[in-house]
Coordinates of N, CA and C in Angstrom, one line a residue:
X1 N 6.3 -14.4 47.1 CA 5.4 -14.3 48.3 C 6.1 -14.9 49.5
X2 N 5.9 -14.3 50.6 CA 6.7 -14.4 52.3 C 5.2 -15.5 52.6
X3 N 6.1 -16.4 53.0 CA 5.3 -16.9 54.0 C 4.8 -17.8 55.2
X4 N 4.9 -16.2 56.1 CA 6.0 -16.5 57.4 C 4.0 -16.4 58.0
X5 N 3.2 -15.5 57.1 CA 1.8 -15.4 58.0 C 0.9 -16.4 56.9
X6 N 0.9 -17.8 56.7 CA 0.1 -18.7 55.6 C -1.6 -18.0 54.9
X7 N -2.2 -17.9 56.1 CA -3.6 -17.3 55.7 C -3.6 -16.2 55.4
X8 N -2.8 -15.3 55.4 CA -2.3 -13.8 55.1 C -2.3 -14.0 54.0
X9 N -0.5 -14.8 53.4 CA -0.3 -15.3 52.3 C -1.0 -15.7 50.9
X10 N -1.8 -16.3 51.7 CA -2.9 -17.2 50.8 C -4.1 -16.3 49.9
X11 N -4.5 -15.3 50.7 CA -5.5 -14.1 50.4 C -4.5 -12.9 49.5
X12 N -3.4 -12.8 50.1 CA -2.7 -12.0 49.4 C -2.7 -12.6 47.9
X13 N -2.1 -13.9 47.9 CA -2.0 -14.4 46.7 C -3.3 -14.9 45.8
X14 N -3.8 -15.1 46.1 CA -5.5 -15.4 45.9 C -5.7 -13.9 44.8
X15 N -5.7 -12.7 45.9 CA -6.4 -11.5 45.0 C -5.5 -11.3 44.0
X16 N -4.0 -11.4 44.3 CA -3.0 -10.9 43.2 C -3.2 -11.9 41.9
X17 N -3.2 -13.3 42.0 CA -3.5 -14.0 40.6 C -4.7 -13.8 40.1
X18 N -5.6 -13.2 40.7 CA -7.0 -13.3 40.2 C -6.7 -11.9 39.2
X19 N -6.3 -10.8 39.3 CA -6.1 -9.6 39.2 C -4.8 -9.8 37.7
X20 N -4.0 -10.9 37.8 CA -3.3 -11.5 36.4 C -3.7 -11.9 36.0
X21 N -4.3 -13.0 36.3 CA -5.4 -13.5 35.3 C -6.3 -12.9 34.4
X22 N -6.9 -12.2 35.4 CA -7.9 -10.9 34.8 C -7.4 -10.0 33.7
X23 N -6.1 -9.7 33.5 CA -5.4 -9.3 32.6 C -4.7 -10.1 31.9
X24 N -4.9 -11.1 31.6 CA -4.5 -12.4 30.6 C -2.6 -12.1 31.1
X25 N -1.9 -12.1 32.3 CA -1.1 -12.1 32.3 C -0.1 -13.4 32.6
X26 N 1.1 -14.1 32.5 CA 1.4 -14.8 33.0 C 2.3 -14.4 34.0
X27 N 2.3 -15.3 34.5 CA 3.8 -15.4 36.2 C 4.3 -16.8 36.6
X28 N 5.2 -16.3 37.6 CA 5.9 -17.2 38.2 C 5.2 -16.9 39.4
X29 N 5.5 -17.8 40.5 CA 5.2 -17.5 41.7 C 6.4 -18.0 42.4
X30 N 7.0 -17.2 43.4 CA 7.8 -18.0 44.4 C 7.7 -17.4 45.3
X31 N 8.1 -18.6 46.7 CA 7.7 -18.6 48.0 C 9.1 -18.4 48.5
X32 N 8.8 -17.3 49.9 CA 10.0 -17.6 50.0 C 9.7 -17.3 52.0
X33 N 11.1 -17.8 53.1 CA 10.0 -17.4 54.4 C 9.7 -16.3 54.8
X34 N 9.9 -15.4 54.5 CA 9.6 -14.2 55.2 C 10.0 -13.2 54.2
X35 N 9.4 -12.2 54.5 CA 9.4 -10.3 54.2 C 10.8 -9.9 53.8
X36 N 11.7 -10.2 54.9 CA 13.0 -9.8 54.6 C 13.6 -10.7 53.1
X37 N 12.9 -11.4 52.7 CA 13.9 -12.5 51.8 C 13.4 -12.0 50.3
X38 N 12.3 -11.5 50.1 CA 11.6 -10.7 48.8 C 12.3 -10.1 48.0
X39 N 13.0 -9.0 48.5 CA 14.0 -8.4 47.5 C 15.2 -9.3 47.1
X40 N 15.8 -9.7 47.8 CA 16.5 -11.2 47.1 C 16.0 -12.1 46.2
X41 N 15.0 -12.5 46.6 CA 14.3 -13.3 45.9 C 14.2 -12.5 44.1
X42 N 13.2 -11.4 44.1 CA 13.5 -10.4 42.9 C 14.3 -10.3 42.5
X43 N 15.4 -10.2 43.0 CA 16.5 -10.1 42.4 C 17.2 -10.9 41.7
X44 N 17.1 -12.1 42.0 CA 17.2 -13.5 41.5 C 16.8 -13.7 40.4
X45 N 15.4 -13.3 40.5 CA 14.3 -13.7 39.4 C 15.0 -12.9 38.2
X46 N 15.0 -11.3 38.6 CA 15.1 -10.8 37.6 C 16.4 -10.7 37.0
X47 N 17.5 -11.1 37.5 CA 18.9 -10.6 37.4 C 19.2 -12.1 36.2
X48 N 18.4 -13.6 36.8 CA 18.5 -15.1 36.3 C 17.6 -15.4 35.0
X49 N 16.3 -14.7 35.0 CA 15.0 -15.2 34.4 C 15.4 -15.2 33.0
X50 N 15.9 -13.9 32.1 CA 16.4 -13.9 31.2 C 17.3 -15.6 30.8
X51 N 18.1 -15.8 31.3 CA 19.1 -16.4 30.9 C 18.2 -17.9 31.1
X52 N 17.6 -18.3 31.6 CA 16.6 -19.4 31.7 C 15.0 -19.6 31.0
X53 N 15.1 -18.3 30.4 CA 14.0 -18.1 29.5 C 13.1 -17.6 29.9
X54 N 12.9 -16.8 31.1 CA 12.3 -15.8 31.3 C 12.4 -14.4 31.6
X55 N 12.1 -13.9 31.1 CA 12.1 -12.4 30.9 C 11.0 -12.1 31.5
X56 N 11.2 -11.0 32.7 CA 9.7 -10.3 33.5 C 9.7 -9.3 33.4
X57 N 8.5 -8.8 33.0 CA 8.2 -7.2 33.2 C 8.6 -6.3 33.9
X58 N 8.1 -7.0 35.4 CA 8.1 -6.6 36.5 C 8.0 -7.6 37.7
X59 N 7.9 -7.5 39.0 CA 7.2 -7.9 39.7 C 6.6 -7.4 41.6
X60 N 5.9 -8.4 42.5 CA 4.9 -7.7 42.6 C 5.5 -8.7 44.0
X61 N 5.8 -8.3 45.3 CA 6.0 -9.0 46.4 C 5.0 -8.9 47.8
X62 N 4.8 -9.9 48.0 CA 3.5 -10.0 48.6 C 4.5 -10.8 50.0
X63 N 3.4 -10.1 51.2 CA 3.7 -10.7 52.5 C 3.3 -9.5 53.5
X64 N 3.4 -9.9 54.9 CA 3.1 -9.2 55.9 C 3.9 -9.5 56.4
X65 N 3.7 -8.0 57.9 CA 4.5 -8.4 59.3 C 3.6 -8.0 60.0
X66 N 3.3 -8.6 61.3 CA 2.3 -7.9 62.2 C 3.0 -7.5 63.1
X67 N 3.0 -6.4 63.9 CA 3.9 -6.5 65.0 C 4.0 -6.9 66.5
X68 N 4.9 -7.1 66.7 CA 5.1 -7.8 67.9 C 5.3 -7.2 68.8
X69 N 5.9 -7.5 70.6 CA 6.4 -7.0 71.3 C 7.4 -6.3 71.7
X70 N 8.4 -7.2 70.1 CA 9.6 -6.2 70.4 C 10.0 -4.9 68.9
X71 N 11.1 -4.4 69.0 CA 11.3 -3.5 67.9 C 11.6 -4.4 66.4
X72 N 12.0 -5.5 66.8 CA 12.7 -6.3 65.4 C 11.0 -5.8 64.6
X73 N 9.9 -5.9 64.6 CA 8.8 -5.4 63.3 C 8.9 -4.5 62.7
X74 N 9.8 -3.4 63.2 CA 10.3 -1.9 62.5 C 11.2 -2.4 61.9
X75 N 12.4 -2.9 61.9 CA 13.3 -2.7 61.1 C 13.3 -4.0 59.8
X76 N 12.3 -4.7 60.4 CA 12.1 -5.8 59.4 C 11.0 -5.5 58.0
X77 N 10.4 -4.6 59.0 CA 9.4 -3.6 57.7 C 10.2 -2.9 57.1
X78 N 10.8 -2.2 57.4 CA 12.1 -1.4 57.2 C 12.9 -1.3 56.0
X79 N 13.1 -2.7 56.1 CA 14.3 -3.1 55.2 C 13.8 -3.6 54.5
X80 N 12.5 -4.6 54.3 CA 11.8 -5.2 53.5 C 11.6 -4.4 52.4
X81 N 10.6 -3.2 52.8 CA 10.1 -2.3 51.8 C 11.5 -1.6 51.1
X82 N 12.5 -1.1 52.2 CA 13.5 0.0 50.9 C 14.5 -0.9 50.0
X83 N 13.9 -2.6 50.1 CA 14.9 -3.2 49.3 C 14.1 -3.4 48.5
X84 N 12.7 -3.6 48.4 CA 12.0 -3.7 47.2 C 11.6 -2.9 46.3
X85 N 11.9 -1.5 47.1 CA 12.1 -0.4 46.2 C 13.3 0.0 45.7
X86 N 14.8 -0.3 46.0 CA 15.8 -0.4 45.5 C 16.0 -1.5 44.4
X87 N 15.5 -2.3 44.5 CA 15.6 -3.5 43.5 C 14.9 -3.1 42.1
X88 N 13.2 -2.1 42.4 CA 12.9 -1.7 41.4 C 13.9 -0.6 40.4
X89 N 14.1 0.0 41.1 CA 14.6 1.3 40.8 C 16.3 0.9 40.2
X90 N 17.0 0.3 41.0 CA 18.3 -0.2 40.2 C 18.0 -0.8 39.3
X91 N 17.2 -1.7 39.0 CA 16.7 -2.3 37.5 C 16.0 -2.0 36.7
X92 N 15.6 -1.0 37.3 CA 14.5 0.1 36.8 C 13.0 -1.0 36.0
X93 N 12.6 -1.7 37.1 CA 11.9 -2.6 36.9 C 10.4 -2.1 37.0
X94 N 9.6 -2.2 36.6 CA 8.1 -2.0 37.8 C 8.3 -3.1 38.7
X95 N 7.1 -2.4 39.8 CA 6.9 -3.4 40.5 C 6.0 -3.2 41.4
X96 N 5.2 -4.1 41.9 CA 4.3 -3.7 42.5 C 4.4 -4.1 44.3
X97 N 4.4 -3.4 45.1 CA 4.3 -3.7 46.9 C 2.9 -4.0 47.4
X98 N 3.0 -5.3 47.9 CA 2.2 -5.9 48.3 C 2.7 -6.6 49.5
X99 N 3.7 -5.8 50.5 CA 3.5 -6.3 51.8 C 3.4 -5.5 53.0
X100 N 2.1 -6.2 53.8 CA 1.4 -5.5 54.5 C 2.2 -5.6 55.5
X101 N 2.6 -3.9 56.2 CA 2.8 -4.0 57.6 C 1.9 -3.3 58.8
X102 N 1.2 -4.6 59.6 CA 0.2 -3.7 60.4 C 0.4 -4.3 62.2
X103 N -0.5 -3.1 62.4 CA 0.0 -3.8 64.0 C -1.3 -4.6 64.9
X104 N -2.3 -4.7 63.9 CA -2.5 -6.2 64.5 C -3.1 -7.4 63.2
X105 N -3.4 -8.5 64.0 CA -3.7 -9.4 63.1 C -4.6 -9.2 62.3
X106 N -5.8 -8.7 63.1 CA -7.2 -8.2 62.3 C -7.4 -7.1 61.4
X107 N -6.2 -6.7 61.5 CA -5.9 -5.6 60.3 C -5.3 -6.1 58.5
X108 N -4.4 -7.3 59.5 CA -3.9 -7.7 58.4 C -4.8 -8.6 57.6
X109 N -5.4 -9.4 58.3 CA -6.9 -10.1 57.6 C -7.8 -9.3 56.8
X110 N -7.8 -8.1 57.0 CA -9.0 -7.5 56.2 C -8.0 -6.7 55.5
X111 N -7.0 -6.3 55.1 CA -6.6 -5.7 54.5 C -5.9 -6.6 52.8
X112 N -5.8 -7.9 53.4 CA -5.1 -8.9 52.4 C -6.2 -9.7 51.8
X113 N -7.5 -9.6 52.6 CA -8.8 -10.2 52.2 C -9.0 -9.7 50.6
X114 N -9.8 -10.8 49.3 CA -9.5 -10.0 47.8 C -10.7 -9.1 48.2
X115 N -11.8 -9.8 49.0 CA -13.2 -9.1 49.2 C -13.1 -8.4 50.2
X116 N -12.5 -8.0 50.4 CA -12.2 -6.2 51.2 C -10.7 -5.5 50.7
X117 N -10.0 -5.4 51.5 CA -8.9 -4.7 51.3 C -7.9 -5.2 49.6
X118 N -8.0 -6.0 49.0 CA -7.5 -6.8 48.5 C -6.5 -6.4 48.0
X119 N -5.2 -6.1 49.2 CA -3.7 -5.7 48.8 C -3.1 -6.5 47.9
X120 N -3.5 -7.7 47.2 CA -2.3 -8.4 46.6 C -2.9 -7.8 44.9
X121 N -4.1 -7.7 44.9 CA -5.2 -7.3 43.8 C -4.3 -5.9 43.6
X122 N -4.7 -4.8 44.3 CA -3.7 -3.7 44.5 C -2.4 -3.8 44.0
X123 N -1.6 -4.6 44.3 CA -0.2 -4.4 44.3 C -0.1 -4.8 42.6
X124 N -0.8 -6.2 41.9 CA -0.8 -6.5 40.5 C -1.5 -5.0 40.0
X125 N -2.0 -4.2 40.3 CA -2.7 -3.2 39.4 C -2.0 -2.2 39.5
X126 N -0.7 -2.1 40.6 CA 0.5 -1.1 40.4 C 1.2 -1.1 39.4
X127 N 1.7 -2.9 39.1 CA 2.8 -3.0 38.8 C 2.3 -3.1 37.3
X128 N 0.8 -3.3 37.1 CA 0.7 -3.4 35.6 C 0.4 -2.3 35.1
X129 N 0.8 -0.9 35.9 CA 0.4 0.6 35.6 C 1.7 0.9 35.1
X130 N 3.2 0.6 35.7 CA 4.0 0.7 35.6 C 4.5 0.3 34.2
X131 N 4.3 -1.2 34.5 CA 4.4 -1.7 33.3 C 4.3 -0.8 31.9
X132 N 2.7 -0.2 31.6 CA 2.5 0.1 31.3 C 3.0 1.4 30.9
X133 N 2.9 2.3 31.8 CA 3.7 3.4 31.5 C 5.5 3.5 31.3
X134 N 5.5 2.0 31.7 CA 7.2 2.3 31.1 C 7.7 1.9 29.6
X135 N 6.5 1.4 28.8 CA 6.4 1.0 27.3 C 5.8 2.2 26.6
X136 N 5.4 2.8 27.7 CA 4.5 4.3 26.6 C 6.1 4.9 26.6
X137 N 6.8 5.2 27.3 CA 8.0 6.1 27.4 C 8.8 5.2 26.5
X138 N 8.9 4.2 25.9 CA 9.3 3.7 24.8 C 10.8 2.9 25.6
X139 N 10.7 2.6 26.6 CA 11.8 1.9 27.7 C 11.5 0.6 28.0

């Protein structure tokens, strides 16, 4: 989880453990500051977890960008998203996206809220589809 927007964060994270839990699942959580640092972060997890005694399914990166006045919010979304989808796909991991890019605040409130939009809820019910369908294919 990025957490460069805290109350963003917090609702993100909020709906996405409610939504593990809900599925008797366990996790890790890690914090890291910002959107750009996620796919790194994954990568870590998954490339290390093995050799430290965890082995992940998948996982599930949570965070926003709102944008701002200048262009850095494009390229920061940018890169955010096609590394976390590179990370899946070269590991051939699931995973679920759970970070919001919108262009105002009040968008991102209600969209990360678990009792409205509940993107982090969302993003856990991607990745446990994935999950799923990548043990029916016998992988």
């Amino acid at each position: 989880e990025a957490r460069f927007y805290d109350e963003i964060s917090d609702d993100l994270l909020k709906g996405a453990s409610a939504e593990l839990t809900s599925a008797n699942a366990t996790f890790d959580s890690v914090t890291v500051p910002g959107i750009l640092e996620l796919p790194t972060a994954a990568l870590f997890g998954l490339s290390r977890g093995p050799a430290l005694g965890h082995a992940y399914d998948g996982f599930v990166a949570l965070g926003c960008a709102v944008k701002g006045e200048t262009d850095h919010y494009e390229y920061v979304c940018a890169e955010s998203m096609a590394g976390v989808q590179r990370i899946a796909l070269d590991l051939k991991t699931p995973s679920g996206n759970g970070i919001l890019t919108c262009p105002t605040w009040e968008l991102a409130q209600d969209r990360a809220d678990p009792a409205r939009g509940d993107a982090g809820g969302r993003a856990v019910r991607a990745c446990l589809r994935l999950i799923e369908l990548k043990r029916g294919f016998g992988l």
